[in-house]
């Protein structure tokens, strides 16, 4: 029979009555048990010894391995919730912080990201925003196909706009207007202008 402690930390006998005898915490068979059956215990021996906390069903909740310094929090059934009603929650690591799950949901009034280098990899990406503003030093887009749809597009460039394409076609349902201080057009072979009326000058 393992020595058992009740929830106030005193040693209890088989009838549940506490005794005044001191408990040797160095014994490998010591258990600290609550009234509903949850307990903290030492498991294993030697280098494989760990500190474990299990619930009343016997499911492992927390385990600490002193040999490796690794701590593990496990919830076999139910949910896990971290709540700081009047403070912050911080996760810090000198290595990698990983989040894995079928779905990851983040809800916040304000989000700030300060990341030196970011990589996104996935099957698809969808964003729905009321307003978006992006400021970058250099923007490079690589895509097999680009489709853009908008009611109005306004582009202002103080320097040069250059486009290289195998073929180019522009279809305008209404009128098309081109204004420039100087226009230079050159064709290696034919240049055709077709219309019911052509006005020059």
Short mmCIF file of C-alpha atoms in Angstrom, two decimals:
data_model
loop_
_atom_site.label_atom_id
_atom_site.label_comp_id
_atom_site.label_asym_id
_atom_site.label_seq_id
_atom_site.Cartn_x
_atom_site.Cartn_y
_atom_site.Cartn_z
CA UNK A 1 0.00 0.00 0.00
CA UNK A 2 1.48 3.32 -1.08
CA UNK A 3 1.65 6.14 1.48
CA UNK A 4 -1.15 8.55 0.62
CA UNK A 5 -1.60 12.21 1.56
CA UNK A 6 -4.91 14.00 1.66
CA UNK A 7 -5.48 17.41 0.05
CA UNK A 8 -4.04 19.36 3.01
CA UNK A 9 -0.74 17.51 2.94
CA UNK A 10 -1.03 15.28 6.05
CA UNK A 11 -0.50 11.56 5.99
CA UNK A 12 -3.71 9.50 6.10
CA UNK A 13 -4.21 5.96 7.27
CA UNK A 14 -6.50 3.35 5.70
CA UNK A 15 -9.57 4.78 7.45
CA UNK A 16 -8.85 8.26 6.05
CA UNK A 17 -7.86 9.78 9.41
CA UNK A 18 -4.74 11.92 9.43
CA UNK A 19 -1.77 10.94 11.60
CA UNK A 20 1.03 12.96 13.12
CA UNK A 21 3.87 10.83 11.74
CA UNK A 22 6.22 12.69 9.43
CA UNK A 23 6.31 11.57 5.80
CA UNK A 24 9.62 10.85 4.08
CA UNK A 25 9.39 12.70 0.74
CA UNK A 26 12.51 10.92 -0.55
CA UNK A 27 10.70 7.60 -0.70
CA UNK A 28 10.00 6.56 -4.32
CA UNK A 29 6.45 5.38 -3.51
CA UNK A 30 5.09 8.64 -2.14
CA UNK A 31 1.80 9.95 -3.58
CA UNK A 32 -0.04 13.20 -2.92
CA UNK A 33 -3.73 12.51 -3.51
CA UNK A 34 -6.81 14.78 -3.47
CA UNK A 35 -10.19 13.64 -2.17
CA UNK A 36 -11.56 13.07 -5.69
CA UNK A 37 -8.67 10.79 -6.67
CA UNK A 38 -6.26 13.11 -8.53
CA UNK A 39 -2.65 12.65 -7.46
CA UNK A 40 0.97 13.75 -7.83
CA UNK A 41 3.51 10.93 -7.83
CA UNK A 42 7.05 9.89 -8.64
CA UNK A 43 7.24 7.41 -11.51
CA UNK A 44 10.18 5.30 -12.61
CA UNK A 45 13.54 4.93 -10.93
CA UNK A 46 17.07 6.24 -11.39
CA UNK A 47 17.67 8.30 -14.53
CA UNK A 48 14.19 7.42 -15.79
CA UNK A 49 12.38 8.93 -12.80
CA UNK A 50 9.71 11.53 -13.55
CA UNK A 51 7.25 13.63 -11.58
CA UNK A 52 3.66 13.06 -12.72
CA UNK A 53 0.26 14.58 -12.01
CA UNK A 54 -2.79 12.51 -13.00
CA UNK A 55 -6.52 13.24 -12.74
CA UNK A 56 -9.11 11.14 -10.93
CA UNK A 57 -9.52 8.91 -14.00
CA UNK A 58 -5.81 8.13 -14.00
CA UNK A 59 -5.07 10.16 -17.16
CA UNK A 60 -1.72 11.94 -17.20
CA UNK A 61 -2.00 15.75 -16.94
CA UNK A 62 1.58 16.92 -16.27
CA UNK A 63 4.95 15.20 -16.40
CA UNK A 64 8.41 16.55 -15.59
CA UNK A 65 11.57 14.68 -16.53
CA UNK A 66 14.52 15.95 -14.42
CA UNK A 67 17.04 14.06 -16.57
CA UNK A 68 16.14 15.97 -19.74
CA UNK A 69 14.54 19.04 -18.12
CA UNK A 70 11.45 18.49 -20.28
CA UNK A 71 7.95 19.32 -19.02
CA UNK A 72 4.81 18.07 -20.75
CA UNK A 73 1.22 19.22 -20.20
CA UNK A 74 -1.33 16.71 -21.50
CA UNK A 75 -5.12 16.78 -21.66
CA UNK A 76 -6.47 13.38 -22.64
CA UNK A 77 -10.13 14.46 -22.51
CA UNK A 78 -11.76 17.88 -22.51
CA UNK A 79 -10.35 21.32 -23.24
CA UNK A 80 -7.32 23.28 -22.04
CA UNK A 81 -7.79 26.99 -21.34
CA UNK A 82 -5.23 29.58 -20.24
CA UNK A 83 -6.88 32.69 -18.77
CA UNK A 84 -5.27 35.87 -17.45
CA UNK A 85 -8.19 38.10 -16.47
CA UNK A 86 -6.05 41.00 -15.29
CA UNK A 87 -2.70 40.35 -16.96
CA UNK A 88 -0.80 39.10 -20.00
CA UNK A 89 0.17 35.64 -21.24
CA UNK A 90 3.65 35.24 -22.72
CA UNK A 91 5.22 32.20 -24.37
CA UNK A 92 8.99 32.45 -24.64
CA UNK A 93 11.49 29.98 -25.99
CA UNK A 94 15.13 30.06 -27.07
CA UNK A 95 14.24 27.51 -29.74
CA UNK A 96 11.11 26.83 -31.76
CA UNK A 97 7.52 27.59 -30.68
CA UNK A 98 5.15 25.30 -32.62
CA UNK A 99 1.35 25.31 -32.93
CA UNK A 100 -0.23 22.20 -34.42
CA UNK A 101 -3.92 21.46 -34.80
CA UNK A 102 -6.76 20.79 -37.22
CA UNK A 103 -7.64 24.51 -37.00
CA UNK A 104 -5.97 27.56 -35.48
CA UNK A 105 -8.23 30.55 -34.65
CA UNK A 106 -7.00 33.97 -33.46
CA UNK A 107 -9.46 36.67 -32.39
CA UNK A 108 -8.15 40.08 -31.31
CA UNK A 109 -8.93 43.78 -31.65
CA UNK A 110 -5.29 44.54 -32.53
CA UNK A 111 -2.43 42.31 -33.73
CA UNK A 112 1.24 43.21 -34.07
CA UNK A 113 3.83 41.05 -35.82
CA UNK A 114 7.55 41.78 -35.64
CA UNK A 115 9.27 39.02 -37.62
CA UNK A 116 12.63 39.36 -39.34
CA UNK A 117 11.87 36.73 -42.00
CA UNK A 118 8.53 35.06 -42.77
CA UNK A 119 7.62 32.10 -44.97
CA UNK A 120 4.05 30.97 -45.75
CA UNK A 121 3.43 27.59 -47.34
CA UNK A 122 -0.01 26.17 -48.02
CA UNK A 123 -2.59 25.04 -50.52
CA UNK A 124 -4.68 28.23 -50.67
CA UNK A 125 -4.87 31.71 -49.11
CA UNK A 126 -8.00 33.86 -48.71
CA UNK A 127 -8.16 37.33 -47.14
CA UNK A 128 -11.18 39.58 -46.59
CA UNK A 129 -10.26 43.10 -45.44
CA UNK A 130 -11.99 46.46 -45.31
CA UNK A 131 -8.72 48.36 -45.85
CA UNK A 132 -5.19 47.14 -46.61
CA UNK A 133 -1.95 49.13 -46.82
CA UNK A 134 1.42 47.61 -47.63
CA UNK A 135 4.70 49.53 -47.52
CA UNK A 136 7.79 47.65 -48.77
CA UNK A 137 11.19 48.54 -50.15
CA UNK A 138 10.96 46.01 -53.00
CA UNK A 139 7.99 43.88 -54.08
CA UNK A 140 8.43 40.89 -56.37
CA UNK A 141 5.53 38.75 -57.60
CA UNK A 142 6.01 35.36 -59.24
CA UNK A 143 2.87 33.63 -60.49
CA UNK A 144 1.83 31.31 -63.29
CA UNK A 145 -1.41 33.27 -63.79
CA UNK A 146 -2.66 36.56 -62.30
CA UNK A 147 -6.34 37.59 -62.43
CA UNK A 148 -7.34 41.02 -61.10
CA UNK A 149 -10.89 42.39 -60.81
CA UNK A 150 -11.74 45.87 -59.56
CA UNK A 151 -14.15 48.75 -60.09
CA UNK A 152 -11.42 51.40 -60.19
CA UNK A 153 -7.63 51.14 -60.37
CA UNK A 154 -5.40 54.21 -59.97
CA UNK A 155 -1.64 53.86 -60.38
CA UNK A 156 0.92 56.64 -59.89
CA UNK A 157 4.56 56.11 -60.74
CA UNK A 158 7.11 58.90 -60.56
CA UNK A 159 9.73 56.95 -62.49
CA UNK A 160 9.53 54.28 -65.20
CA UNK A 161 6.86 51.69 -65.98
CA UNK A 162 8.22 48.92 -68.18
CA UNK A 163 6.39 45.83 -69.39
CA UNK A 164 7.77 42.90 -71.37
CA UNK A 165 5.25 40.47 -72.82
CA UNK A 166 4.97 37.90 -75.57
CA UNK A 167 1.62 39.39 -76.68
CA UNK A 168 -0.51 42.26 -75.36
CA UNK A 169 -4.18 43.02 -75.90
CA UNK A 170 -6.27 45.80 -74.37
CA UNK A 171 -10.07 45.73 -74.56
CA UNK A 172 -11.99 48.86 -73.51
CA UNK A 173 -15.80 48.92 -73.53
CA UNK A 174 -16.04 52.71 -73.48
CA UNK A 175 -13.55 55.37 -74.55
CA UNK A 176 -9.78 55.18 -74.28
CA UNK A 177 -7.64 58.27 -73.83
CA UNK A 178 -3.86 58.58 -74.06
CA UNK A 179 -2.10 61.82 -73.26
CA UNK A 180 1.60 62.43 -73.19
CA UNK A 181 4.13 65.19 -73.71
CA UNK A 182 5.71 63.09 -76.47
CA UNK A 183 4.65 59.75 -78.01
CA UNK A 184 6.97 57.47 -79.93
CA UNK A 185 5.58 54.28 -81.53
CA UNK A 186 7.64 51.84 -83.58
CA UNK A 187 6.79 48.57 -85.29
CA UNK A 188 9.33 46.22 -86.83
CA UNK A 189 6.87 45.24 -89.61
CA UNK A 190 3.31 46.54 -90.07
CA UNK A 191 1.47 49.23 -88.15
CA UNK A 192 -2.30 49.34 -88.70
CA UNK A 193 -4.84 51.92 -87.57
CA UNK A 194 -8.48 51.11 -88.33
CA UNK A 195 -11.61 53.14 -87.62
CA UNK A 196 -14.68 54.69 -89.21
CA UNK A 197 -13.04 58.10 -88.91
CA UNK A 198 -9.41 58.96 -88.20
CA UNK A 199 -8.58 62.54 -87.29
CA UNK A 200 -5.00 63.75 -87.44
CA UNK A 201 -3.90 67.18 -86.34
#
